[in-house]
Amino acid sequence: MSLQSLSIGVSGLRSHQTRLDTVSNNIANSSTTAFKRQRAAFSEELGQSILGVGRTAGGSAINPSKVGRGVSVASIDRNFGQGSLNDTGIKTDLALNGDGFFVASPKSGAASDQRRLTRAGNFSFNQNGELVTANGLNVKGWEFGDDGNLQTGELKDVQFDPNAQSSAKVTENVSIGGNLSADLSTNGGSPGETTSISTVVYDNQGESKSLTVDFERTKSRDEGDGTDEWEFTIKDGEGTPLDPPGGPSPNTLEFDADGNVTSVDGTSVDPNNPGTFEADFNWDINDDGSDETLSLAFGDENGGSVTQYSGSTTTTVTSQDGRSSGELAGFQFTPEGALELNYTNGVQDQLFQLAIGNVNNPNGLEQQGDNFFTTTSASGDLQLGQAGRDLQTSVVSGSLESSNVDLSKEFSDLIRAQRSYQASAQIITTADEVLNQTVQLKR
């Protein structure tokens, strides 16, 4: 019995030493970014049988009796609960609010078994514009194509050109909204009352040009033919009228009794066809000797058309699709994990979408140090998705996830582990005294 007690005491020393190590590691990493606390789970060693089920006492079955052989560490489990988010004000500091991991790799195009998973988002852009972890691994994501669609194929290194520029775009479409006052007079068929609006448009090099639209009320339904009609003229910055394809002609805008547009330049408006709200004009905006087509729209299929009501004239240019060239003004990460570049010409360009990885059994991940994990057969295969779409997770820019270690609980566990270790040591001391007494019996 004494020899067995020694073995049991030693098993307790070993197991509680592991628990002390685990608790100590939790305390030491209480300020480590995105650290997840661990716990040591114990299990009883298989006992030595004294009485088996088959033994009977007076013909009745008796309970099996076994003497335990000590304790062992069954597992070291990790608590992947959410840590609190601390604001840092640094755009490249990213935190995950929800499940999942950022994906990183030692180099571009690395094989899947080289991918590292981490919750620590203290990233930065290196000298090449690549988003990297604190120890230089490339953060992975998917690239947006030129058409703006995400290419969810091979993972790529998230990066951008620090010297990127947004190209200029020639104006091709101008939209007008607001109200043309029904109170303006036609002056009995002579030139009617007029109003005008102006805007800035751009040529293919991003140079700004002036554009003016003049409106003249030419017919009123109160004057006999039941038609409300306006003529409009587009003029360039020098005051020269622009002609539609096919040559000069009156450009007309008609309204019904309810003040809604019914035709543009003689074409009846179809509420389901935005093209019927437009009139095209030729304009050598680039001054290169060849005409470009400029489309002037007075509404769309969503009902946002010019109106003719009594009251003030409020017509204005609501949009135009040209722009000047722009320099990089900054960047940002959206809650979905998209990297957006902001340019001085107002353009926002999405370049990459961060890949968020997840596994069925996070406790099956293998710890690699430096806040990294890799998948194993126990964790299951790595599943990649997008924050806010495939996972109920959001990316918080300018924040870092704190350790989920509760120091008050860890110190309480530390004291319990110390007491348990001392008790196991006392077992060995007692067993040693019993052995000494047994040896003395022979003397």
Short mmCIF file of C-alpha atoms in Angstrom, two decimals:
data_model
loop_
_atom_site.label_atom_id
_atom_site.label_comp_id
_atom_site.label_asym_id
_atom_site.label_seq_id
_atom_site.Cartn_x
_atom_site.Cartn_y
_atom_site.Cartn_z
CA MET A 1 0.00 0.00 0.00
CA SER A 2 2.78 2.39 0.86
CA LEU A 3 4.52 1.88 -2.47
CA GLN A 4 1.22 2.53 -4.27
CA SER A 5 0.74 5.69 -2.21
CA LEU A 6 4.12 6.94 -3.35
CA SER A 7 3.11 6.45 -6.97
CA ILE A 8 -0.21 8.18 -6.39
CA GLY A 9 1.50 11.12 -4.71
CA VAL A 10 3.96 11.46 -7.60
CA SER A 11 1.07 11.45 -10.12
CA GLY A 12 -0.55 14.26 -8.14
CA LEU A 13 2.69 16.27 -8.13
CA ARG A 14 3.03 15.91 -11.88
CA SER A 15 -0.60 16.73 -12.66
CA HIS A 16 -0.82 19.73 -10.36
CA GLN A 17 2.51 20.99 -11.62
CA THR A 18 0.94 20.99 -15.10
CA ARG A 19 -2.03 22.87 -13.71
CA LEU A 20 0.31 25.39 -12.09
CA ASP A 21 2.10 25.81 -15.41
CA THR A 22 -1.20 26.34 -17.24
CA VAL A 23 -2.50 28.93 -14.77
CA SER A 24 0.88 30.68 -14.73
CA ASN A 25 0.86 30.87 -18.51
CA ASN A 26 -2.62 32.41 -18.44
CA ILE A 27 -1.50 35.06 -15.98
CA ALA A 28 1.66 35.80 -17.95
CA ASN A 29 -0.41 36.32 -21.13
CA SER A 30 -3.15 38.41 -19.54
CA SER A 31 -2.05 41.37 -21.70
CA THR A 32 -1.26 39.40 -24.86
CA THR A 33 -3.38 40.46 -27.83
CA ALA A 34 -6.25 38.01 -28.47
CA PHE A 35 -4.78 35.38 -26.12
CA LYS A 36 -7.23 32.62 -25.16
CA ARG A 37 -6.98 31.19 -21.65
CA GLN A 38 -6.29 27.47 -21.09
CA ARG A 39 -7.29 24.98 -18.45
CA ALA A 40 -5.83 21.63 -17.41
CA ALA A 41 -8.47 18.89 -17.20
CA PHE A 42 -7.62 15.84 -15.03
CA SER A 43 -8.77 12.22 -15.20
CA GLU A 44 -8.51 9.38 -12.69
CA GLU A 45 -6.04 6.58 -13.39
CA LEU A 46 -7.46 3.06 -13.77
CA GLY A 47 -7.75 1.54 -10.30
CA GLN A 48 -6.45 -1.80 -8.96
CA SER A 49 -9.26 -4.34 -8.51
CA ILE A 50 -9.80 -5.65 -4.94
CA LEU A 51 -13.22 -7.24 -5.26
CA GLY A 52 -14.86 -7.98 -8.59
CA VAL A 53 -18.50 -8.10 -9.58
CA GLY A 54 -18.42 -11.88 -9.72
CA ARG A 55 -17.69 -12.26 -5.98
CA THR A 56 -20.67 -12.92 -3.76
CA ALA A 57 -21.43 -12.65 -0.09
CA GLY A 58 -24.05 -15.12 1.14
CA GLY A 59 -25.22 -15.72 -2.42
CA SER A 60 -25.76 -12.02 -3.22
CA ALA A 61 -23.71 -9.99 -5.66
CA ILE A 62 -21.48 -7.32 -4.13
CA ASN A 63 -20.21 -4.05 -5.53
CA PRO A 64 -16.85 -4.08 -7.33
CA SER A 65 -14.05 -2.49 -5.34
CA LYS A 66 -10.97 -0.86 -6.78
CA VAL A 67 -8.17 1.22 -5.36
CA GLY A 68 -7.27 4.25 -7.47
CA ARG A 69 -3.78 4.62 -8.86
CA GLY A 70 -3.61 8.41 -9.00
CA VAL A 71 -4.40 11.15 -11.48
CA SER A 72 -3.23 12.24 -14.93
CA VAL A 73 -3.75 15.23 -17.21
CA ALA A 74 -6.52 14.34 -19.65
CA SER A 75 -6.30 17.47 -21.80
CA ILE A 76 -5.27 21.10 -21.97
CA ASP A 77 -8.35 22.91 -23.30
CA ARG A 78 -8.46 26.45 -24.66
CA ASN A 79 -11.35 28.86 -24.11
CA PHE A 80 -12.03 30.64 -27.41
CA GLY A 81 -14.56 33.05 -25.89
CA GLN A 82 -14.65 36.61 -27.19
CA GLY A 83 -12.23 39.05 -25.58
CA SER A 84 -13.09 42.71 -25.10
CA LEU A 85 -12.18 45.15 -27.89
CA ASN A 86 -9.79 48.00 -27.12
CA ASP A 87 -9.75 51.09 -29.32
CA THR A 88 -6.27 51.93 -30.65
CA GLY A 89 -7.04 54.49 -33.36
CA ILE A 90 -4.68 52.68 -35.79
CA LYS A 91 -6.51 51.73 -39.00
CA THR A 92 -4.46 48.58 -39.55
CA ASP A 93 -5.29 47.24 -36.08
CA LEU A 94 -8.13 44.83 -36.77
CA ALA A 95 -10.29 42.84 -34.36
CA LEU A 96 -12.84 40.11 -35.00
CA ASN A 97 -16.13 40.56 -33.19
CA GLY A 98 -17.43 37.01 -33.42
CA ASP A 99 -16.06 33.62 -34.45
CA GLY A 100 -13.26 32.94 -36.88
CA PHE A 101 -9.61 33.75 -37.52
CA PHE A 102 -7.55 35.94 -39.79
CA VAL A 103 -5.56 33.91 -42.32
CA ALA A 104 -1.84 34.53 -42.89
CA SER A 105 0.94 32.79 -44.77
CA PRO A 106 4.75 32.97 -44.76
CA LYS A 107 4.83 33.90 -48.43
CA SER A 108 2.60 34.61 -51.39
CA GLY A 109 1.13 31.51 -52.98
CA ALA A 110 1.94 29.30 -50.00
CA ALA A 111 0.36 25.87 -49.84
CA SER A 112 -2.70 25.39 -47.68
CA ASP A 113 -0.77 23.49 -45.00
CA GLN A 114 1.38 26.62 -44.47
CA ARG A 115 -1.58 28.84 -43.61
CA ARG A 116 -1.63 30.24 -40.12
CA LEU A 117 -4.74 31.28 -38.21
CA THR A 118 -4.72 34.12 -35.70
CA ARG A 119 -7.07 36.36 -33.76
CA ALA A 120 -4.32 38.93 -33.17
CA GLY A 121 -4.93 41.70 -35.70
CA ASN A 122 -2.01 44.01 -34.91
CA PHE A 123 -1.18 44.32 -38.62
CA SER A 124 0.68 46.94 -40.63
CA PHE A 125 1.53 47.74 -44.24
CA ASN A 126 5.17 47.08 -45.12
CA GLN A 127 7.34 49.05 -47.56
CA ASN A 128 5.73 47.21 -50.50
CA GLY A 129 2.19 48.02 -49.44
CA GLU A 130 1.53 44.46 -48.21
CA LEU A 131 -0.61 43.91 -45.13
CA VAL A 132 1.51 41.81 -42.76
CA THR A 133 1.36 40.46 -39.22
CA ALA A 134 3.70 41.60 -36.44
CA ASN A 135 6.25 38.97 -37.47
CA GLY A 136 6.00 39.60 -41.22
CA LEU A 137 3.52 37.01 -42.47
CA ASN A 138 1.25 38.13 -45.32
CA VAL A 139 -2.44 38.50 -44.49
CA LYS A 140 -4.59 36.71 -47.06
CA GLY A 141 -7.78 37.66 -48.86
CA TRP A 142 -9.58 37.77 -52.20
CA GLU A 143 -9.13 40.45 -54.85
CA PHE A 144 -11.88 42.54 -56.44
CA GLY A 145 -11.88 42.48 -60.22
CA ASP A 146 -12.00 45.51 -62.52
CA ASP A 147 -15.77 45.00 -62.74
CA GLY A 148 -16.10 45.35 -58.97
CA ASN A 149 -16.96 41.69 -58.41
CA LEU A 150 -15.07 39.65 -55.82
CA GLN A 151 -12.92 36.89 -57.26
CA THR A 152 -13.34 34.17 -54.61
CA GLY A 153 -10.78 31.81 -56.02
CA GLU A 154 -7.16 31.58 -54.94
CA LEU A 155 -6.20 33.53 -51.84
CA LYS A 156 -3.82 36.41 -52.46
CA ASP A 157 -1.71 38.76 -50.37
CA VAL A 158 -3.71 41.81 -49.27
CA GLN A 159 -1.83 44.84 -50.58
CA PHE A 160 -2.12 48.19 -52.34
CA ASP A 161 0.12 50.61 -54.20
CA PRO A 162 1.05 53.54 -51.89
CA ASN A 163 1.39 55.70 -55.02
CA ALA A 164 -1.95 54.66 -56.52
CA GLN A 165 -3.97 57.20 -58.50
CA SER A 166 -7.55 57.26 -59.68
CA SER A 167 -7.85 57.84 -63.42
CA ALA A 168 -9.91 60.63 -64.95
CA LYS A 169 -13.20 59.78 -66.67
CA VAL A 170 -14.97 61.72 -69.40
CA THR A 171 -18.56 62.77 -68.67
CA GLU A 172 -21.02 60.72 -70.69
CA ASN A 173 -24.24 61.03 -68.66
CA VAL A 174 -25.83 63.98 -66.89
CA SER A 175 -29.03 63.68 -64.84
CA ILE A 176 -31.42 66.49 -63.95
CA GLY A 177 -34.02 66.51 -61.20
CA GLY A 178 -36.32 68.98 -59.46
CA ASN A 179 -39.29 71.06 -60.52
CA LEU A 180 -39.98 73.37 -63.47
CA SER A 181 -42.49 75.90 -62.20
CA ALA A 182 -45.93 75.68 -63.85
CA ASP A 183 -46.31 79.37 -63.00
CA LEU A 184 -43.91 80.46 -65.73
CA SER A 185 -45.70 82.01 -68.69
CA THR A 186 -45.57 81.17 -72.41
CA ASN A 187 -46.24 84.86 -73.19
CA GLY A 188 -48.98 83.93 -75.63
CA GLY A 189 -46.76 82.14 -78.14
CA SER A 190 -43.94 84.65 -78.16
CA PRO A 191 -40.70 83.59 -76.38
CA GLY A 192 -41.77 82.34 -72.99
CA GLU A 193 -40.20 82.72 -69.61
CA THR A 194 -36.92 80.89 -69.12
CA THR A 195 -34.79 79.35 -66.45
CA SER A 196 -31.35 77.78 -66.61
CA ILE A 197 -29.00 75.54 -64.65
CA SER A 198 -25.29 74.82 -65.00
CA THR A 199 -22.81 72.21 -63.92
CA VAL A 200 -19.20 71.15 -64.31
CA VAL A 201 -18.31 68.16 -66.50
CA TYR A 202 -14.94 66.58 -67.36
CA ASP A 203 -13.05 65.58 -70.48
CA ASN A 204 -10.99 62.40 -70.83
CA GLN A 205 -7.98 64.03 -69.12
CA GLY A 206 -10.04 65.18 -66.14
CA GLU A 207 -10.12 68.86 -67.14
CA SER A 208 -13.30 70.56 -65.99
CA LYS A 209 -15.67 72.13 -68.52
CA SER A 210 -18.82 74.17 -68.01
CA LEU A 211 -22.24 72.97 -69.23
CA THR A 212 -25.49 74.99 -69.18
CA VAL A 213 -29.07 73.86 -69.79
CA ASP A 214 -31.65 76.55 -70.67
CA PHE A 215 -35.40 75.88 -70.36
CA GLU A 216 -38.13 77.92 -72.07
CA ARG A 217 -41.84 77.34 -71.49
CA THR A 218 -43.41 77.21 -74.97
CA LYS A 219 -46.89 75.71 -74.52
CA SER A 220 -49.48 75.54 -71.78
CA ARG A 221 -52.51 73.22 -71.66
CA ASP A 222 -54.60 76.25 -70.70
CA GLU A 223 -53.97 77.79 -74.12
CA GLY A 224 -56.05 75.41 -76.19
CA ASP A 225 -54.15 72.25 -77.23
CA GLY A 226 -53.93 70.64 -73.75
CA THR A 227 -50.14 70.33 -73.92
CA ASP A 228 -47.55 71.50 -71.42
CA GLU A 229 -44.28 71.83 -73.35
CA TRP A 230 -40.83 73.19 -72.69
CA GLU A 231 -37.90 73.58 -75.03
CA PHE A 232 -34.41 73.01 -73.64
CA THR A 233 -31.01 73.88 -75.04
CA ILE A 234 -27.61 72.57 -73.92
CA LYS A 235 -24.66 74.95 -74.27
CA ASP A 236 -20.96 74.44 -73.77
CA GLY A 237 -18.75 76.76 -71.77
CA GLU A 238 -18.55 79.23 -74.67
CA GLY A 239 -22.34 79.40 -75.02
CA THR A 240 -22.46 77.32 -78.20
CA PRO A 241 -25.56 75.08 -78.39
CA LEU A 242 -24.96 71.34 -78.68
CA ASP A 243 -26.88 69.54 -81.45
CA PRO A 244 -28.42 66.08 -81.18
CA PRO A 245 -27.31 63.39 -83.67
CA GLY A 246 -28.86 64.19 -87.05
CA GLY A 247 -28.52 67.93 -86.79
CA PRO A 248 -30.20 70.87 -85.06
CA SER A 249 -33.81 70.47 -83.96
CA PRO A 250 -36.05 71.75 -81.17
CA ASN A 251 -35.47 69.77 -77.98
CA THR A 252 -38.73 69.38 -76.14
CA LEU A 253 -39.97 68.21 -72.76
CA GLU A 254 -43.71 67.51 -72.29
CA PHE A 255 -45.75 67.02 -69.11
CA ASP A 256 -49.22 65.64 -68.36
CA ALA A 257 -51.90 67.28 -66.24
CA ASP A 258 -50.41 65.73 -63.10
CA GLY A 259 -47.05 67.37 -63.71
CA ASN A 260 -45.23 64.18 -64.81
CA VAL A 261 -42.91 63.88 -67.80
CA THR A 262 -44.68 62.21 -70.75
CA SER A 263 -42.10 62.64 -73.51
CA VAL A 264 -38.51 63.74 -74.02
CA ASP A 265 -37.53 65.15 -77.40
CA GLY A 266 -40.61 63.59 -79.01
CA THR A 267 -40.10 60.10 -77.50
CA SER A 268 -42.82 58.92 -75.14
CA VAL A 269 -41.55 58.07 -71.69
CA ASP A 270 -41.71 54.38 -70.72
CA PRO A 271 -41.59 54.01 -66.89
CA ASN A 272 -39.81 50.67 -67.34
CA ASN A 273 -37.18 51.99 -69.74
CA PRO A 274 -34.75 54.61 -68.34
CA GLY A 275 -33.44 55.25 -71.87
CA THR A 276 -36.69 57.01 -72.80
CA PHE A 277 -35.97 59.73 -70.23
CA GLU A 278 -32.79 60.72 -72.08
CA ALA A 279 -31.80 62.96 -74.99
CA ASP A 280 -28.43 62.54 -76.72
CA PHE A 281 -26.15 65.31 -77.97
CA ASN A 282 -22.88 65.53 -79.87
CA TRP A 283 -20.02 67.36 -78.16
CA ASP A 284 -16.31 67.47 -78.93
CA ILE A 285 -15.55 67.77 -75.23
CA ASN A 286 -11.96 66.59 -75.71
CA ASP A 287 -11.25 69.15 -78.50
CA ASP A 288 -9.75 66.38 -80.62
CA GLY A 289 -11.90 66.92 -83.72
CA SER A 290 -14.31 64.06 -83.08
CA ASP A 291 -17.63 64.21 -81.28
CA GLU A 292 -18.51 62.29 -78.14
CA THR A 293 -22.07 61.47 -77.11
CA LEU A 294 -23.53 63.21 -74.06
CA SER A 295 -26.80 61.85 -72.64
CA LEU A 296 -29.02 64.24 -70.70
CA ALA A 297 -31.55 62.41 -68.48
CA PHE A 298 -34.71 63.89 -66.94
CA GLY A 299 -35.62 60.87 -64.81
CA ASP A 300 -35.44 57.10 -64.47
CA GLU A 301 -37.58 54.00 -63.94
CA ASN A 302 -37.59 54.66 -60.17
CA GLY A 303 -39.78 57.74 -60.55
CA GLY A 304 -37.09 60.33 -59.88
CA SER A 305 -38.04 62.50 -62.83
CA VAL A 306 -38.33 66.24 -63.40
CA THR A 307 -41.78 67.57 -62.51
CA GLN A 308 -43.94 70.55 -63.42
CA TYR A 309 -45.84 71.83 -60.40
CA SER A 310 -46.91 75.29 -59.33
CA GLY A 311 -44.39 76.99 -57.11
CA SER A 312 -40.66 77.51 -57.28
CA THR A 313 -38.33 76.21 -59.94
CA THR A 314 -35.88 73.85 -58.24
CA THR A 315 -34.29 72.05 -61.19
CA THR A 316 -30.67 71.10 -60.64
CA VAL A 317 -28.07 68.65 -61.93
CA THR A 318 -28.32 65.64 -59.61
CA SER A 319 -25.37 63.69 -61.01
CA GLN A 320 -22.79 63.41 -63.74
CA ASP A 321 -20.48 60.44 -64.25
CA GLY A 322 -17.26 62.23 -65.15
CA ARG A 323 -14.41 62.99 -62.79
CA SER A 324 -10.95 64.45 -62.57
CA SER A 325 -7.93 62.34 -61.73
CA GLY A 326 -7.30 61.79 -58.04
CA GLU A 327 -4.44 61.00 -55.70
CA LEU A 328 -4.59 58.51 -52.85
CA ALA A 329 -6.02 60.21 -49.76
CA GLY A 330 -6.31 57.26 -47.39
CA PHE A 331 -7.70 53.80 -46.83
CA GLN A 332 -10.13 52.01 -44.57
CA PHE A 333 -11.38 48.54 -43.69
CA THR A 334 -15.14 48.02 -43.74
CA PRO A 335 -16.99 45.87 -41.15
CA GLU A 336 -17.13 43.19 -43.85
CA GLY A 337 -13.33 43.22 -44.06
CA ALA A 338 -13.01 44.97 -47.43
CA LEU A 339 -9.97 47.18 -48.02
CA GLU A 340 -11.14 50.45 -49.59
CA LEU A 341 -8.92 53.18 -51.01
CA ASN A 342 -10.13 56.79 -50.92
CA TYR A 343 -9.01 59.27 -53.58
CA THR A 344 -9.07 63.07 -53.67
CA ASN A 345 -11.60 63.01 -56.54
CA GLY A 346 -14.16 61.28 -54.32
CA VAL A 347 -13.67 57.79 -55.75
CA GLN A 348 -13.74 54.80 -53.37
CA ASP A 349 -12.12 51.68 -54.76
CA GLN A 350 -12.41 48.25 -53.12
CA LEU A 351 -9.26 46.20 -53.64
CA PHE A 352 -9.34 43.17 -51.34
CA GLN A 353 -11.70 41.27 -49.08
CA LEU A 354 -10.10 39.73 -45.99
CA ALA A 355 -10.57 35.97 -45.77
CA ILE A 356 -11.93 34.76 -42.42
CA GLY A 357 -11.15 31.15 -41.53
CA ASN A 358 -13.05 28.84 -39.22
CA VAL A 359 -13.00 25.17 -38.18
CA ASN A 360 -15.57 22.86 -36.61
CA ASN A 361 -13.43 22.17 -33.52
CA PRO A 362 -11.21 25.13 -32.54
CA ASN A 363 -9.78 23.13 -29.62
CA GLY A 364 -8.32 20.74 -32.18
CA LEU A 365 -6.07 23.48 -33.60
CA GLU A 366 -2.36 23.13 -32.99
CA GLN A 367 -0.64 26.05 -31.29
CA GLN A 368 2.34 27.40 -33.22
CA GLY A 369 3.37 30.28 -30.95
CA ASP A 370 3.24 34.00 -31.78
CA ASN A 371 -0.59 33.81 -31.53
CA PHE A 372 -0.79 31.42 -34.49
CA PHE A 373 -2.61 28.13 -34.96
CA THR A 374 -2.71 25.50 -37.69
CA THR A 375 -5.36 22.95 -38.54
CA THR A 376 -5.12 19.27 -37.61
CA SER A 377 -7.26 16.21 -38.24
CA ALA A 378 -8.91 16.89 -34.87
CA SER A 379 -9.87 20.48 -35.76
CA GLY A 380 -11.37 19.63 -39.13
CA ASP A 381 -10.69 21.30 -42.46
CA LEU A 382 -10.27 25.04 -42.76
CA GLN A 383 -13.43 26.78 -44.00
CA LEU A 384 -12.97 30.20 -45.59
CA GLY A 385 -15.67 32.85 -45.72
CA GLN A 386 -16.51 36.55 -45.60
CA ALA A 387 -17.34 38.46 -42.45
CA GLY A 388 -20.99 39.43 -42.22
CA ARG A 389 -21.95 37.03 -44.97
CA ASP A 390 -20.68 33.52 -44.33
CA LEU A 391 -19.94 34.17 -40.64
CA GLN A 392 -21.82 36.18 -38.02
CA THR A 393 -18.62 38.15 -37.52
CA SER A 394 -17.59 41.73 -38.15
CA VAL A 395 -14.15 43.27 -38.63
CA VAL A 396 -13.53 46.25 -36.34
CA SER A 397 -10.85 48.59 -37.65
CA GLY A 398 -8.83 50.63 -35.16
CA SER A 399 -9.26 48.08 -32.36
CA LEU A 400 -7.52 45.01 -30.97
CA GLU A 401 -9.05 42.08 -29.13
CA SER A 402 -7.83 41.72 -25.55
CA SER A 403 -6.93 38.50 -23.77
CA ASN A 404 -9.95 36.75 -22.27
CA VAL A 405 -8.00 35.93 -19.09
CA ASP A 406 -9.79 36.88 -15.85
CA LEU A 407 -6.98 37.61 -13.40
CA SER A 408 -9.15 37.25 -10.30
CA LYS A 409 -10.15 33.75 -11.39
CA GLU A 410 -6.60 32.82 -12.34
CA PHE A 411 -5.20 33.83 -8.95
CA SER A 412 -7.94 31.79 -7.27
CA ASP A 413 -7.01 28.79 -9.46
CA LEU A 414 -3.35 29.38 -8.67
CA ILE A 415 -3.99 29.10 -4.92
CA ARG A 416 -6.03 25.92 -5.38
CA ALA A 417 -3.32 24.39 -7.55
CA GLN A 418 -0.71 25.27 -4.93
CA ARG A 419 -2.77 23.66 -2.15
CA SER A 420 -3.32 20.54 -4.24
CA TYR A 421 0.39 20.32 -4.98
CA GLN A 422 1.21 20.63 -1.28
CA ALA A 423 -1.33 17.91 -0.46
CA SER A 424 0.26 15.56 -3.02
CA ALA A 425 3.66 16.26 -1.49
CA GLN A 426 2.21 15.40 1.92
CA ILE A 427 1.06 12.03 0.56
CA ILE A 428 4.65 11.19 -0.36
CA THR A 429 5.93 12.32 3.04
CA THR A 430 3.37 10.16 4.85
CA ALA A 431 4.05 7.15 2.63
CA ASP A 432 7.77 7.53 3.32
CA GLU A 433 7.16 7.51 7.06
CA VAL A 434 5.06 4.33 6.75
CA LEU A 435 7.84 2.64 4.81
CA ASN A 436 10.35 3.61 7.50
CA GLN A 437 8.11 2.12 10.18
CA THR A 438 7.80 -1.10 8.16
CA VAL A 439 11.58 -1.37 7.87
CA GLN A 440 11.95 -0.84 11.63
CA LEU A 441 9.74 -3.84 12.33
CA LYS A 442 12.58 -6.17 11.28
CA ARG A 443 15.01 -4.70 13.78
#
